[in-house]
Coordinates of C-alpha atoms and ligand atoms in Angstrom, one line a residue:
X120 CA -52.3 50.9 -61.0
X121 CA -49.7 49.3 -58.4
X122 CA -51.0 48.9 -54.8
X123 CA -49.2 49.6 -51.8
X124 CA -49.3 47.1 -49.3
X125 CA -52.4 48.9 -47.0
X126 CA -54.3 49.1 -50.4
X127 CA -54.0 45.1 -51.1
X128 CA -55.3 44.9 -47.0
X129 CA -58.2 47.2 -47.3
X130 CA -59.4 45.3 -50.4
X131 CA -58.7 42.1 -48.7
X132 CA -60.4 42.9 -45.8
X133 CA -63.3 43.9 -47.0
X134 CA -63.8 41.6 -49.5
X135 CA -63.7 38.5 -46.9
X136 CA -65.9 40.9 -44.6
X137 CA -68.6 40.8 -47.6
X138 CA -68.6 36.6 -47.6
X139 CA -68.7 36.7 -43.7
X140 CA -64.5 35.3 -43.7
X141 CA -62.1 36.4 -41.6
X142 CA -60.5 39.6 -42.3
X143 CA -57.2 38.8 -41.4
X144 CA -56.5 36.5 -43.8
X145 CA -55.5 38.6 -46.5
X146 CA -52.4 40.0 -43.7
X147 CA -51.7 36.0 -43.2
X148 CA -51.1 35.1 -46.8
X149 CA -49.0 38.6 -47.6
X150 CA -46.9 38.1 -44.7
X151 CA -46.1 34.5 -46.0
X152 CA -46.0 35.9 -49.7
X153 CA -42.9 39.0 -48.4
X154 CA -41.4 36.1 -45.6
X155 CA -42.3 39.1 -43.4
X156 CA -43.6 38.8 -39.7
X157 CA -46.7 40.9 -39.3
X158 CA -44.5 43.7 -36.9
X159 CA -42.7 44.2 -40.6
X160 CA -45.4 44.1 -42.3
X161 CA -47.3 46.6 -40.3
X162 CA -44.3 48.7 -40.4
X163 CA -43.6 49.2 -44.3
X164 CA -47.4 48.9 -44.8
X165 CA -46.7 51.8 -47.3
X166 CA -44.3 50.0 -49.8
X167 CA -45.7 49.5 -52.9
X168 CA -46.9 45.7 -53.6
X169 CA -45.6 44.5 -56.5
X170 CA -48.3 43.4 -59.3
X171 CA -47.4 39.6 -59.3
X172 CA -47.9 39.7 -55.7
X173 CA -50.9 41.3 -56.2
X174 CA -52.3 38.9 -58.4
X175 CA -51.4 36.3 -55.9
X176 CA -53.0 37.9 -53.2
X177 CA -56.1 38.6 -54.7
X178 CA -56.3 35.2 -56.4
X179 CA -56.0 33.5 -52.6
X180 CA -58.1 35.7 -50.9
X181 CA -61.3 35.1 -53.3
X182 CA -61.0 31.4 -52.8
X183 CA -61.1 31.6 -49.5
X184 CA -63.7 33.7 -49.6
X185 CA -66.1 31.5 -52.2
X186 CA -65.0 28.5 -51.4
X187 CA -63.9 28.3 -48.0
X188 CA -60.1 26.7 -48.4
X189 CA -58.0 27.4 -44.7
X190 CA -55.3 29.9 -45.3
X191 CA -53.1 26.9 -43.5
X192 CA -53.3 24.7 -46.3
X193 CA -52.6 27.1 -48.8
X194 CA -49.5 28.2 -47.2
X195 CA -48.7 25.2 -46.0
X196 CA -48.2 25.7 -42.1
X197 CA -50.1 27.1 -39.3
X198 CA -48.3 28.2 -35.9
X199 CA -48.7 26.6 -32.4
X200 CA -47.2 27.1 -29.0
X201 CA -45.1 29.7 -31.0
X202 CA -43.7 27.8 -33.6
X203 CA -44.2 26.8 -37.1
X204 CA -45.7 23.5 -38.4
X205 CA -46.2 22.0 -41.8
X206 CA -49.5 21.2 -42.6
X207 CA -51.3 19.2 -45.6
X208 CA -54.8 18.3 -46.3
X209 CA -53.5 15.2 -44.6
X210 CA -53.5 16.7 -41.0
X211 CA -56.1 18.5 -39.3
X212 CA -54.6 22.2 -38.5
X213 CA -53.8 22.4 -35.5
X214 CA -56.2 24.9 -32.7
X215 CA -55.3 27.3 -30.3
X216 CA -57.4 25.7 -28.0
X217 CA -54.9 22.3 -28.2
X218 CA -52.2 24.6 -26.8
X219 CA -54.1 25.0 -23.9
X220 CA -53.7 21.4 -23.7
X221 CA -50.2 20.9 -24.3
X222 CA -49.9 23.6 -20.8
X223 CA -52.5 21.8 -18.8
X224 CA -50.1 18.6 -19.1
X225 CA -47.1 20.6 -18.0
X226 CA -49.0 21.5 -15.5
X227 CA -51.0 18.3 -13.8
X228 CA -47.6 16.9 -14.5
X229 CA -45.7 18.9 -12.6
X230 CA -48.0 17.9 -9.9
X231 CA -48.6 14.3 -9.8
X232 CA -45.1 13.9 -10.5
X233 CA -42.7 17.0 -9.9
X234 CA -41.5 19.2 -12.3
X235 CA -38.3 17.5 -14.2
X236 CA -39.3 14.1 -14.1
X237 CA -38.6 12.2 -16.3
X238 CA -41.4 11.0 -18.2
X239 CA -42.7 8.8 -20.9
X240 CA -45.4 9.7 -23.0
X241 CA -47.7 9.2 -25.6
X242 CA -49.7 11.1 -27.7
X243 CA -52.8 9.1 -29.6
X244 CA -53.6 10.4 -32.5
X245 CA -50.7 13.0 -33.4
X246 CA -51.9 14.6 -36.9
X247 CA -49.6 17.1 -38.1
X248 CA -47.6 16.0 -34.5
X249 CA -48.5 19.3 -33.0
X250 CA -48.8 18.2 -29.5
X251 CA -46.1 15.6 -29.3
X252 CA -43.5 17.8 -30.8
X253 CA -44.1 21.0 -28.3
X254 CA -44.4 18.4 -25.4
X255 CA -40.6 17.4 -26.4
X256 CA -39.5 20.7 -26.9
X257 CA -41.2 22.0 -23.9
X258 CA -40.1 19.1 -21.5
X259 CA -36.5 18.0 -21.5
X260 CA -36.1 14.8 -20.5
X261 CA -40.0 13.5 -21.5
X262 CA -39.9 10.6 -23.5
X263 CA -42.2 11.1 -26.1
X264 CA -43.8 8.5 -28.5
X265 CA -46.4 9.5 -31.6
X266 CA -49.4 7.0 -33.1
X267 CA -51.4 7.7 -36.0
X268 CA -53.4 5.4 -38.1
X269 CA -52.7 7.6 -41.0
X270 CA -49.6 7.3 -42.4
X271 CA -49.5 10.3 -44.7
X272 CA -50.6 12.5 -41.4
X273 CA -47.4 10.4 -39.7
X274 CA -45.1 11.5 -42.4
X275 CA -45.8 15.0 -41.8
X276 CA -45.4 14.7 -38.3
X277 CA -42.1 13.2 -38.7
X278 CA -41.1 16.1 -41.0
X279 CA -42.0 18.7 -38.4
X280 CA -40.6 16.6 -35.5
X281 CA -36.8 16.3 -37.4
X282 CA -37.4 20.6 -38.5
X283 CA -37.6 21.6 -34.9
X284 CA -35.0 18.8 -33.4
X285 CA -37.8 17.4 -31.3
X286 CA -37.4 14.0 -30.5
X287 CA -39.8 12.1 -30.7
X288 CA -40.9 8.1 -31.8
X289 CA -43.3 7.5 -34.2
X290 CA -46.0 4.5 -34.5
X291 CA -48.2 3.9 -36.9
X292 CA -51.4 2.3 -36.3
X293 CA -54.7 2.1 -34.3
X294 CA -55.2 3.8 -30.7
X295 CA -52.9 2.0 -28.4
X296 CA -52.0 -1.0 -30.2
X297 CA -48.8 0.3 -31.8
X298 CA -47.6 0.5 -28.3
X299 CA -47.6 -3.2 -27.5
X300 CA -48.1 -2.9 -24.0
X301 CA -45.0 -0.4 -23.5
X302 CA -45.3 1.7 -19.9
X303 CA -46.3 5.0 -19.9
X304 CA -46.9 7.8 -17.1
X305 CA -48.9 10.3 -19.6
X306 CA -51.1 9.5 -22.1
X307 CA -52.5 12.6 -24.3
X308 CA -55.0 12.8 -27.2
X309 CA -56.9 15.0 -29.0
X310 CA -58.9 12.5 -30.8
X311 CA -61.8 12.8 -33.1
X312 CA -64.9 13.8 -31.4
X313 CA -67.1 15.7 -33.8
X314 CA -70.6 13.3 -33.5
X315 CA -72.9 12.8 -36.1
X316 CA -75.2 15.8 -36.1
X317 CA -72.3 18.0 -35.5
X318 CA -70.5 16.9 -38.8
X319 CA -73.2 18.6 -40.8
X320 CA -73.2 21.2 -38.5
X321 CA -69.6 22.2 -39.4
X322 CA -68.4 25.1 -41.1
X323 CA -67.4 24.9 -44.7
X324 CA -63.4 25.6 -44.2
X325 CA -63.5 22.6 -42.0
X326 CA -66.2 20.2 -43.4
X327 CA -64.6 20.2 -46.9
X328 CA -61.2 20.2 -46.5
X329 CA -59.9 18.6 -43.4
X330 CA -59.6 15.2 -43.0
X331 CA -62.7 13.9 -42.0
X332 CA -60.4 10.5 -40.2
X333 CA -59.2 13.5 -37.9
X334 CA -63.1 14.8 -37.1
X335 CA -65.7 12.0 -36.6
X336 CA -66.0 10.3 -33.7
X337 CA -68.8 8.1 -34.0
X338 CA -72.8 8.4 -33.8
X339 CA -72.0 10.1 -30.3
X340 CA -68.5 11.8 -30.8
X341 CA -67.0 9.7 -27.5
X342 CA -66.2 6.3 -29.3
X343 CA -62.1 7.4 -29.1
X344 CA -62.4 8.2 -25.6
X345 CA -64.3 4.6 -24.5
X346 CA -61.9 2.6 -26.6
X347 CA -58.9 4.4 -25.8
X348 CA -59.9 4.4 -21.6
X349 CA -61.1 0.5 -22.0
X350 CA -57.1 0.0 -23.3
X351 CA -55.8 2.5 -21.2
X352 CA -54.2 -0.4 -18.6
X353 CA -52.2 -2.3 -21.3
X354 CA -49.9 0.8 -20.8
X355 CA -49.7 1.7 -17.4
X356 CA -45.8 2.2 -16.1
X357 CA -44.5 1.7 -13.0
X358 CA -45.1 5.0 -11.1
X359 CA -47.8 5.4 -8.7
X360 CA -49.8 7.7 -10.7
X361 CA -50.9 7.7 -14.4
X362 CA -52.1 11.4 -15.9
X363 CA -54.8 10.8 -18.8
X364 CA -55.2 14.1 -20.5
X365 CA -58.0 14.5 -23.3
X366 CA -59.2 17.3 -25.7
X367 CA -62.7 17.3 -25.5
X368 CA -65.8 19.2 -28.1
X369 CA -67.4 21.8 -25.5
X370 CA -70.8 19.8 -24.9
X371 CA -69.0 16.1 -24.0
X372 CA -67.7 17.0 -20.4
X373 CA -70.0 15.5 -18.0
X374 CA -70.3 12.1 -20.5
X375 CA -66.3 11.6 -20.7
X376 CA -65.8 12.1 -17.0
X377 CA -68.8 9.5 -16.4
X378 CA -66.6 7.0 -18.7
X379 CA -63.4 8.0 -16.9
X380 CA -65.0 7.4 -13.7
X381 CA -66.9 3.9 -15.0
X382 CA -64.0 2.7 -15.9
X383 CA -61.5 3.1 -13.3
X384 CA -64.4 3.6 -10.4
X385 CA -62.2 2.9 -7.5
X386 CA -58.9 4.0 -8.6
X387 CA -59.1 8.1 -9.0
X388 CA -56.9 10.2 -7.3
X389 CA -58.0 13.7 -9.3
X390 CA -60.5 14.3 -12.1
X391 CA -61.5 18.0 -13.7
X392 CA -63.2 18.9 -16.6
X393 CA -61.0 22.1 -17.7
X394 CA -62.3 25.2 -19.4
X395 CA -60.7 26.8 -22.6
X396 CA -60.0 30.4 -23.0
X397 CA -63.4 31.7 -24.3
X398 CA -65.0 29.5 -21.4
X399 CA -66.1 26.4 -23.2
X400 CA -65.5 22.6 -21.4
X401 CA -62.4 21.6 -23.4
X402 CA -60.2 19.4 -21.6
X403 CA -60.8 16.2 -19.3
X404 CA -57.9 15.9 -16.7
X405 CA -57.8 12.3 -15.0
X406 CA -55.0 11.1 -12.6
X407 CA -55.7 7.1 -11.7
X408 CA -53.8 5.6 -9.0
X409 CA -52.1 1.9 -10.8
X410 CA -50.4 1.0 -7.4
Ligands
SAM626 N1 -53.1 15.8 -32.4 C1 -53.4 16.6 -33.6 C2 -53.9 18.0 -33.1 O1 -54.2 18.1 -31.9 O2 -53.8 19.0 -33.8 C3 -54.4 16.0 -34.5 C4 -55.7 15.7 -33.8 S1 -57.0 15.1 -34.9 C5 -58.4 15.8 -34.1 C6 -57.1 13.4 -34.6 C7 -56.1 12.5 -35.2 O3 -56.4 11.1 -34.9 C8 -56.0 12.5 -36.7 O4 -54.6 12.8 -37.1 C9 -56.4 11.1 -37.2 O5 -55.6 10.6 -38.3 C10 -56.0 10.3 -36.0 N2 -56.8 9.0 -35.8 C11 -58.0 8.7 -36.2 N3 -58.4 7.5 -35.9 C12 -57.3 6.9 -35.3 C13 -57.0 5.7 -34.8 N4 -57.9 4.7 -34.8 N5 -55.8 5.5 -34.2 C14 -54.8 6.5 -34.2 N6 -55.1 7.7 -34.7 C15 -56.3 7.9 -35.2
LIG627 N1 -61.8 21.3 -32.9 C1 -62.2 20.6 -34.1 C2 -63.2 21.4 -34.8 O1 -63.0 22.5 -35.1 C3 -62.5 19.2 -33.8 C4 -61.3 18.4 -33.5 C5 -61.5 17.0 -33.0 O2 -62.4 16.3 -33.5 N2 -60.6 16.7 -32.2 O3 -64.3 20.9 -35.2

């Protein structure tokens, strides 16, 4: 019996409904499997689907459902800020919630500094280079520069930085040493922050397949943000103002703007812990006066 398109759906959907999955999965891996965008898809949802297809489909959508793999990995790329990035089991896949991020900086940025300046920044821990990238693309002029410690996650990043023309420099290595005291205005990272108890807390689509290098951050979840605020001078430029800008897990707001604030207790000009779209504490915003 061949399928139509809504047929394969309707199975799909239900099927991952039974094991508690996403249902839109089995639209994600069809639309990658045709090189349709969903609007096409949705719109010749009566076509037949061919049996190899089929096949294909149905063989994806059950691991996912039993085991748990991310749809990303198996096709290779996830969007964010409305483009396309490759991903591997190397890099963690990148969130929605990192976009808001990437717009908060534009933001506080514009602020602190004017909108169109030029400005250097770094990104500390770039993964699949999701953040650094869009900040180039978004923000000509910005001069943006990369770090990861893991090269493999680097290599990615570079791939996606040279498929969308974003320029960007790439470092590899710890935190900020691969920056050897160079001045920045902006420094940006979504570090790891998952703490102990959390990692056994995670669900199964993350805990066994992403990089755990990408997740833990230590008994507590905050060792990235002390170490990278305690280095956090050795890069300071020459403008009046320096804009840290952290992602954050939901229940760490209060702890990382104590350790902003103990570090740098005379020197802030503006400090906010930000909420993310479904309401949760997501990013720390920190301006610190260097002159
Ligand atoms: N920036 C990407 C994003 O937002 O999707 C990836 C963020 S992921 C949560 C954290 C990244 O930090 C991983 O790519 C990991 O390899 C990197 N990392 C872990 N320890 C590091 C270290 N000591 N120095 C630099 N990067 C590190
Ligand atoms: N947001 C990730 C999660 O889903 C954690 C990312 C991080 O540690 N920065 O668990």
């Amino acid at each position: 019996m061949i399928w139509k398109r809504y047929e394969a759906l309707k199975w799909a959907s239900s099927f991952l409904k039974s094991y508690k999955r996403d249902d839109n999965i089995g639209e994600i891996l069809l639309c990658d499997r045709l090189g349709l965008t969903r609007t096409d898809l949705l719109a010749n949802i009566r076509e037949p689907l061919p049996d190899a297809d089929a096949v294909w489909l149905k063989e994806r959508v059950t691991e996912h459902a039993l085991k748990g793999t991310p749809v990303q990995y198996m096709i290779g790329q996830a969007p964010f800020y409305g483009r396309r990035f490759k991903v591997t089991p190397d890099v963690l896949i990148p969130r929605p919630e990192t976009e808001e991020l990437v717009y908060r900086v534009g933001v506080w940025a514009g602020r602190f500094f004017g909108t169109g300046s030029r400005l250097s920044v770094c990104d500390i821990g770039t993964g699949s280079g999701a953040i650094a990238v869009t900040l180039a693309l978004e923000h000509d002029g910005w001069q943006m520069t990369a770090v990861d410690v893991s090269a493999k996650a680097l290599s990615v990043a570079e791939e996606n930085a040279a498929a969308l023309g974003a320029p960007v420099t790439f470092r590899l290595g710890s935190l900020l040493e691969p920056l050897e005291g160079r001045p920045f205005d902006v420094l940006v990272s979504n570090p790891p922050y998952v703490s102990r108890p959390e990692m056994r807390e995670l669900s199964d689509t993350v805990k066994d397949y992403e990089p755990h290098l990408a997740l833990f951050g230590g008994e507590d979840g905050l060792d990235f943000y002390r170490r990278i605020l305690q280095a956090l001078p050795s890069v300071f430029g020459h403008k009046p103002y320096f804009l840290l800008a952290f992602e954050i897990g939901a229940s760490q707001g209060r702890a990382v703007e104590s350790l902003v604030k103990q570090v740098f207790p005379d020197r802030i000009e503006d400090l906010a812990v930000e909420k993310d779209l479904s309401g949760r504490d997501r990013n720390v915003m920190a301006v610190i006066r260097i002159n």
